[in-house]
Amino acid sequence: MQSLYEYDFRNSLDIDELTTDIDEVLNRNIDIYKDAVDEADFIKDLATGTIKNQEKIDSMITPAAPEWPLDQIAKIDRAILRMSIYELLIKKDVPPKVAINEAVELAKEFGGENSSKFINGVLGTIFRQSDLYDPKEDKRANQPEEGSKQDSSKSQE
């Protein structure tokens, strides 16, 4: 996530000499944090996959957060969203609930005061609109809404 954040930050400065290759950022960060990094290949795959699919990923974020144009989303939140969407819907090697929970935890750790709620809402919306979503497995989708016919019929018994 840190590498994606740095990559996004450096490339948004619009200064030609600062335009950075993701491999350069990854290698430097892996070298700096080598004692804490267990799976360098996983990190590289996640970051490069996210960058390669960024246009597709961004096209998912935009309708899920209509009040927040991409350039107005905090860079750290944008990095978390992009990485999580890649992991959730493109790589698909982590269960959806785990990917969303990991993103929320990263947002709590590194984002702003409301980042975790924002990340959870956007990822939840994107996931529910995906082909991976099964409403039968969603407890919230199977509960009657308050005031619905099904709900009110129980109270009349």
PDB file of C-alpha atoms in Angstrom:
ATOM      1  CA  MET A   1       0.000   0.000   0.000  1.00  0.00           C
ATOM      2  CA  GLN A   2       2.828   2.369   0.852  1.00  0.00           C
ATOM      3  CA  SER A   3       4.393   1.826  -2.559  1.00  0.00           C
ATOM      4  CA  LEU A   4       1.085   2.506  -4.331  1.00  0.00           C
ATOM      5  CA  TYR A   5       0.629   5.659  -2.277  1.00  0.00           C
ATOM      6  CA  GLU A   6       4.136   6.872  -3.114  1.00  0.00           C
ATOM      7  CA  TYR A   7       3.702   6.011  -6.787  1.00  0.00           C
ATOM      8  CA  ASP A   8       0.419   7.940  -6.950  1.00  0.00           C
ATOM      9  CA  PHE A   9       1.877  10.888  -5.051  1.00  0.00           C
ATOM     10  CA  ARG A  10       5.026  11.186  -7.148  1.00  0.00           C
ATOM     11  CA  ASN A  11       3.180  10.866 -10.444  1.00  0.00           C
ATOM     12  CA  SER A  12       0.571  13.449  -9.444  1.00  0.00           C
ATOM     13  CA  LEU A  13       3.234  16.143  -9.033  1.00  0.00           C
ATOM     14  CA  ASP A  14       3.258  16.599 -12.808  1.00  0.00           C
ATOM     15  CA  ILE A  15       7.022  17.048 -12.917  1.00  0.00           C
ATOM     16  CA  ASP A  16       8.620  14.951 -15.649  1.00  0.00           C
ATOM     17  CA  GLU A  17      11.774  14.055 -13.768  1.00  0.00           C
ATOM     18  CA  LEU A  18       9.755  12.768 -10.796  1.00  0.00           C
ATOM     19  CA  THR A  19       7.593  10.401 -12.810  1.00  0.00           C
ATOM     20  CA  THR A  20       8.431   7.143 -11.168  1.00  0.00           C
ATOM     21  CA  ASP A  21       8.359   3.544 -12.255  1.00  0.00           C
ATOM     22  CA  ILE A  22       6.487   1.288  -9.814  1.00  0.00           C
ATOM     23  CA  ASP A  23       9.389  -1.188  -9.806  1.00  0.00           C
ATOM     24  CA  GLU A  24      11.727   1.541  -8.580  1.00  0.00           C
ATOM     25  CA  VAL A  25       9.349   2.418  -5.741  1.00  0.00           C
ATOM     26  CA  LEU A  26       8.764  -1.229  -4.813  1.00  0.00           C
ATOM     27  CA  ASN A  27      12.429  -2.166  -4.798  1.00  0.00           C
ATOM     28  CA  ARG A  28      13.349   0.819  -2.649  1.00  0.00           C
ATOM     29  CA  ASN A  29      10.548   0.163  -0.132  1.00  0.00           C
ATOM     30  CA  ILE A  30      11.250  -3.561   0.037  1.00  0.00           C
ATOM     31  CA  ASP A  31      14.923  -2.782   0.648  1.00  0.00           C
ATOM     32  CA  ILE A  32      14.103  -0.235   3.373  1.00  0.00           C
ATOM     33  CA  TYR A  33      11.659  -2.572   5.126  1.00  0.00           C
ATOM     34  CA  LYS A  34      13.383  -5.875   4.317  1.00  0.00           C
ATOM     35  CA  ASP A  35      13.263  -7.043   7.946  1.00  0.00           C
ATOM     36  CA  ALA A  36       9.477  -6.606   8.039  1.00  0.00           C
ATOM     37  CA  VAL A  37       8.741  -7.888   4.518  1.00  0.00           C
ATOM     38  CA  ASP A  38       8.051 -11.611   4.356  1.00  0.00           C
ATOM     39  CA  GLU A  39       6.583 -11.933   0.896  1.00  0.00           C
ATOM     40  CA  ALA A  40       8.282  -9.551  -1.529  1.00  0.00           C
ATOM     41  CA  ASP A  41       6.905 -11.416  -4.563  1.00  0.00           C
ATOM     42  CA  PHE A  42       3.335 -11.097  -3.246  1.00  0.00           C
ATOM     43  CA  ILE A  43       3.842  -7.369  -2.626  1.00  0.00           C
ATOM     44  CA  LYS A  44       5.285  -6.828  -6.107  1.00  0.00           C
ATOM     45  CA  ASP A  45       2.458  -8.792  -7.721  1.00  0.00           C
ATOM     46  CA  LEU A  46      -0.191  -6.858  -5.801  1.00  0.00           C
ATOM     47  CA  ALA A  47       1.308  -3.450  -6.599  1.00  0.00           C
ATOM     48  CA  THR A  48       2.096  -4.097 -10.267  1.00  0.00           C
ATOM     49  CA  GLY A  49      -1.281  -5.767 -10.823  1.00  0.00           C
ATOM     50  CA  THR A  50      -3.013  -2.785  -9.261  1.00  0.00           C
ATOM     51  CA  ILE A  51      -1.096  -0.325 -11.469  1.00  0.00           C
ATOM     52  CA  LYS A  52      -1.673  -2.367 -14.645  1.00  0.00           C
ATOM     53  CA  ASN A  53      -5.418  -2.484 -13.931  1.00  0.00           C
ATOM     54  CA  GLN A  54      -5.727   1.049 -12.571  1.00  0.00           C
ATOM     55  CA  GLU A  55      -7.967   2.349 -15.366  1.00  0.00           C
ATOM     56  CA  LYS A  56     -10.402  -0.554 -14.945  1.00  0.00           C
ATOM     57  CA  ILE A  57     -10.298  -0.200 -11.154  1.00  0.00           C
ATOM     58  CA  ASP A  58     -10.881   3.554 -11.297  1.00  0.00           C
ATOM     59  CA  SER A  59     -13.904   2.988 -13.538  1.00  0.00           C
ATOM     60  CA  MET A  60     -15.397   0.903 -10.700  1.00  0.00           C
ATOM     61  CA  ILE A  61     -14.655   3.476  -7.996  1.00  0.00           C
ATOM     62  CA  THR A  62     -16.232   6.425  -9.815  1.00  0.00           C
ATOM     63  CA  PRO A  63     -19.872   5.207  -9.830  1.00  0.00           C
ATOM     64  CA  ALA A  64     -19.530   3.714  -6.335  1.00  0.00           C
ATOM     65  CA  ALA A  65     -18.463   7.082  -4.893  1.00  0.00           C
ATOM     66  CA  PRO A  66     -20.351   9.630  -7.025  1.00  0.00           C
ATOM     67  CA  GLU A  67     -19.899  12.420  -4.488  1.00  0.00           C
ATOM     68  CA  TRP A  68     -16.118  11.960  -4.556  1.00  0.00           C
ATOM     69  CA  PRO A  69     -14.270  12.444  -7.845  1.00  0.00           C
ATOM     70  CA  LEU A  70     -11.094  10.339  -7.888  1.00  0.00           C
ATOM     71  CA  ASP A  71      -8.808  13.339  -7.633  1.00  0.00           C
ATOM     72  CA  GLN A  72     -10.622  14.462  -4.468  1.00  0.00           C
ATOM     73  CA  ILE A  73     -10.281  11.122  -2.666  1.00  0.00           C
ATOM     74  CA  ALA A  74      -7.341  11.208  -0.253  1.00  0.00           C
ATOM     75  CA  LYS A  75      -4.326   9.549  -1.872  1.00  0.00           C
ATOM     76  CA  ILE A  76      -4.011   6.991   0.918  1.00  0.00           C
ATOM     77  CA  ASP A  77      -7.701   6.063   0.615  1.00  0.00           C
ATOM     78  CA  ARG A  78      -7.359   5.847  -3.158  1.00  0.00           C
ATOM     79  CA  ALA A  79      -4.342   3.531  -2.806  1.00  0.00           C
ATOM     80  CA  ILE A  80      -6.245   1.297  -0.366  1.00  0.00           C
ATOM     81  CA  LEU A  81      -9.309   1.197  -2.642  1.00  0.00           C
ATOM     82  CA  ARG A  82      -7.301   0.398  -5.758  1.00  0.00           C
ATOM     83  CA  MET A  83      -5.279  -2.335  -4.096  1.00  0.00           C
ATOM     84  CA  SER A  84      -8.348  -3.879  -2.467  1.00  0.00           C
ATOM     85  CA  ILE A  85     -10.415  -3.844  -5.653  1.00  0.00           C
ATOM     86  CA  TYR A  86      -7.549  -5.520  -7.500  1.00  0.00           C
ATOM     87  CA  GLU A  87      -7.321  -8.178  -4.803  1.00  0.00           C
ATOM     88  CA  LEU A  88     -11.102  -8.591  -4.536  1.00  0.00           C
ATOM     89  CA  LEU A  89     -12.304  -8.550  -8.148  1.00  0.00           C
ATOM     90  CA  ILE A  90      -9.320  -9.120 -10.419  1.00  0.00           C
ATOM     91  CA  LYS A  91      -6.868 -11.366  -8.583  1.00  0.00           C
ATOM     92  CA  LYS A  92      -9.689 -13.101  -6.655  1.00  0.00           C
ATOM     93  CA  ASP A  93      -7.378 -15.108  -4.389  1.00  0.00           C
ATOM     94  CA  VAL A  94      -8.739 -13.781  -1.098  1.00  0.00           C
ATOM     95  CA  PRO A  95     -12.309 -14.265   0.167  1.00  0.00           C
ATOM     96  CA  PRO A  96     -14.316 -11.042  -0.336  1.00  0.00           C
ATOM     97  CA  LYS A  97     -15.000 -10.480   3.365  1.00  0.00           C
ATOM     98  CA  VAL A  98     -11.283 -10.836   4.132  1.00  0.00           C
ATOM     99  CA  ALA A  99     -10.253  -8.390   1.379  1.00  0.00           C
ATOM    100  CA  ILE A 100     -12.796  -5.798   2.543  1.00  0.00           C
ATOM    101  CA  ASN A 101     -11.872  -6.246   6.198  1.00  0.00           C
ATOM    102  CA  GLU A 102      -8.147  -5.868   5.417  1.00  0.00           C
ATOM    103  CA  ALA A 103      -8.901  -2.640   3.544  1.00  0.00           C
ATOM    104  CA  VAL A 104     -10.960  -1.281   6.437  1.00  0.00           C
ATOM    105  CA  GLU A 105      -8.159  -2.097   8.887  1.00  0.00           C
ATOM    106  CA  LEU A 106      -5.593  -0.358   6.661  1.00  0.00           C
ATOM    107  CA  ALA A 107      -7.874   2.678   6.491  1.00  0.00           C
ATOM    108  CA  LYS A 108      -8.194   2.735  10.287  1.00  0.00           C
ATOM    109  CA  GLU A 109      -4.417   2.537  10.624  1.00  0.00           C
ATOM    110  CA  PHE A 110      -3.325   4.961   7.908  1.00  0.00           C
ATOM    111  CA  GLY A 111      -6.347   6.950   6.754  1.00  0.00           C
ATOM    112  CA  GLY A 112      -8.319   9.835   8.139  1.00  0.00           C
ATOM    113  CA  GLU A 113     -11.075   9.830  10.727  1.00  0.00           C
ATOM    114  CA  ASN A 114     -13.799   8.626   8.323  1.00  0.00           C
ATOM    115  CA  SER A 115     -11.608   6.659   5.916  1.00  0.00           C
ATOM    116  CA  SER A 116     -12.604   3.223   7.192  1.00  0.00           C
ATOM    117  CA  LYS A 117     -16.330   3.972   6.754  1.00  0.00           C
ATOM    118  CA  PHE A 118     -15.743   5.420   3.299  1.00  0.00           C
ATOM    119  CA  ILE A 119     -13.589   2.461   2.198  1.00  0.00           C
ATOM    120  CA  ASN A 120     -16.099  -0.041   3.599  1.00  0.00           C
ATOM    121  CA  GLY A 121     -18.998   1.679   1.816  1.00  0.00           C
ATOM    122  CA  VAL A 122     -17.273   1.937  -1.552  1.00  0.00           C
ATOM    123  CA  LEU A 123     -15.939  -1.633  -1.479  1.00  0.00           C
ATOM    124  CA  GLY A 124     -19.301  -2.977  -0.300  1.00  0.00           C
ATOM    125  CA  THR A 125     -21.082  -1.220  -3.163  1.00  0.00           C
ATOM    126  CA  ILE A 126     -18.575  -2.433  -5.741  1.00  0.00           C
ATOM    127  CA  PHE A 127     -18.683  -5.993  -4.400  1.00  0.00           C
ATOM    128  CA  ARG A 128     -22.511  -6.121  -4.389  1.00  0.00           C
ATOM    129  CA  GLN A 129     -22.495  -5.002  -8.031  1.00  0.00           C
ATOM    130  CA  SER A 130     -19.962  -7.671  -9.017  1.00  0.00           C
ATOM    131  CA  ASP A 131     -20.554 -11.158 -10.347  1.00  0.00           C
ATOM    132  CA  LEU A 132     -18.989 -12.565  -7.145  1.00  0.00           C
ATOM    133  CA  TYR A 133     -21.851 -11.302  -4.987  1.00  0.00           C
ATOM    134  CA  ASP A 134     -24.427 -13.875  -3.902  1.00  0.00           C
ATOM    135  CA  PRO A 135     -27.383 -12.282  -2.099  1.00  0.00           C
ATOM    136  CA  LYS A 136     -28.189 -15.667  -0.512  1.00  0.00           C
ATOM    137  CA  GLU A 137     -24.925 -15.421   1.428  1.00  0.00           C
ATOM    138  CA  ASP A 138     -25.555 -11.843   2.536  1.00  0.00           C
ATOM    139  CA  LYS A 139     -27.332 -11.818   5.893  1.00  0.00           C
ATOM    140  CA  ARG A 140     -28.432  -8.206   5.397  1.00  0.00           C
ATOM    141  CA  ALA A 141     -30.048  -9.008   2.039  1.00  0.00           C
ATOM    142  CA  ASN A 142     -32.081 -11.831   3.601  1.00  0.00           C
ATOM    143  CA  GLN A 143     -33.559  -9.838   6.468  1.00  0.00           C
ATOM    144  CA  PRO A 144     -36.862  -8.034   5.951  1.00  0.00           C
ATOM    145  CA  GLU A 145     -36.730  -4.277   6.104  1.00  0.00           C
ATOM    146  CA  GLU A 146     -38.537  -2.637   8.986  1.00  0.00           C
ATOM    147  CA  GLY A 147     -42.077  -1.806   7.981  1.00  0.00           C
ATOM    148  CA  SER A 148     -42.152  -4.296   5.103  1.00  0.00           C
ATOM    149  CA  LYS A 149     -45.134  -6.628   4.632  1.00  0.00           C
ATOM    150  CA  GLN A 150     -43.105  -9.607   5.814  1.00  0.00           C
ATOM    151  CA  ASP A 151     -41.960  -7.700   8.901  1.00  0.00           C
ATOM    152  CA  SER A 152     -45.397  -6.285   9.743  1.00  0.00           C
ATOM    153  CA  SER A 153     -47.132  -9.652   9.326  1.00  0.00           C
ATOM    154  CA  LYS A 154     -45.001 -11.068  12.145  1.00  0.00           C
ATOM    155  CA  SER A 155     -46.056  -8.301  14.491  1.00  0.00           C
ATOM    156  CA  GLN A 156     -49.755  -8.988  13.823  1.00  0.00           C
ATOM    157  CA  GLU A 157     -49.553 -12.658  14.823  1.00  0.00           C
TER     158      GLU A 157
END
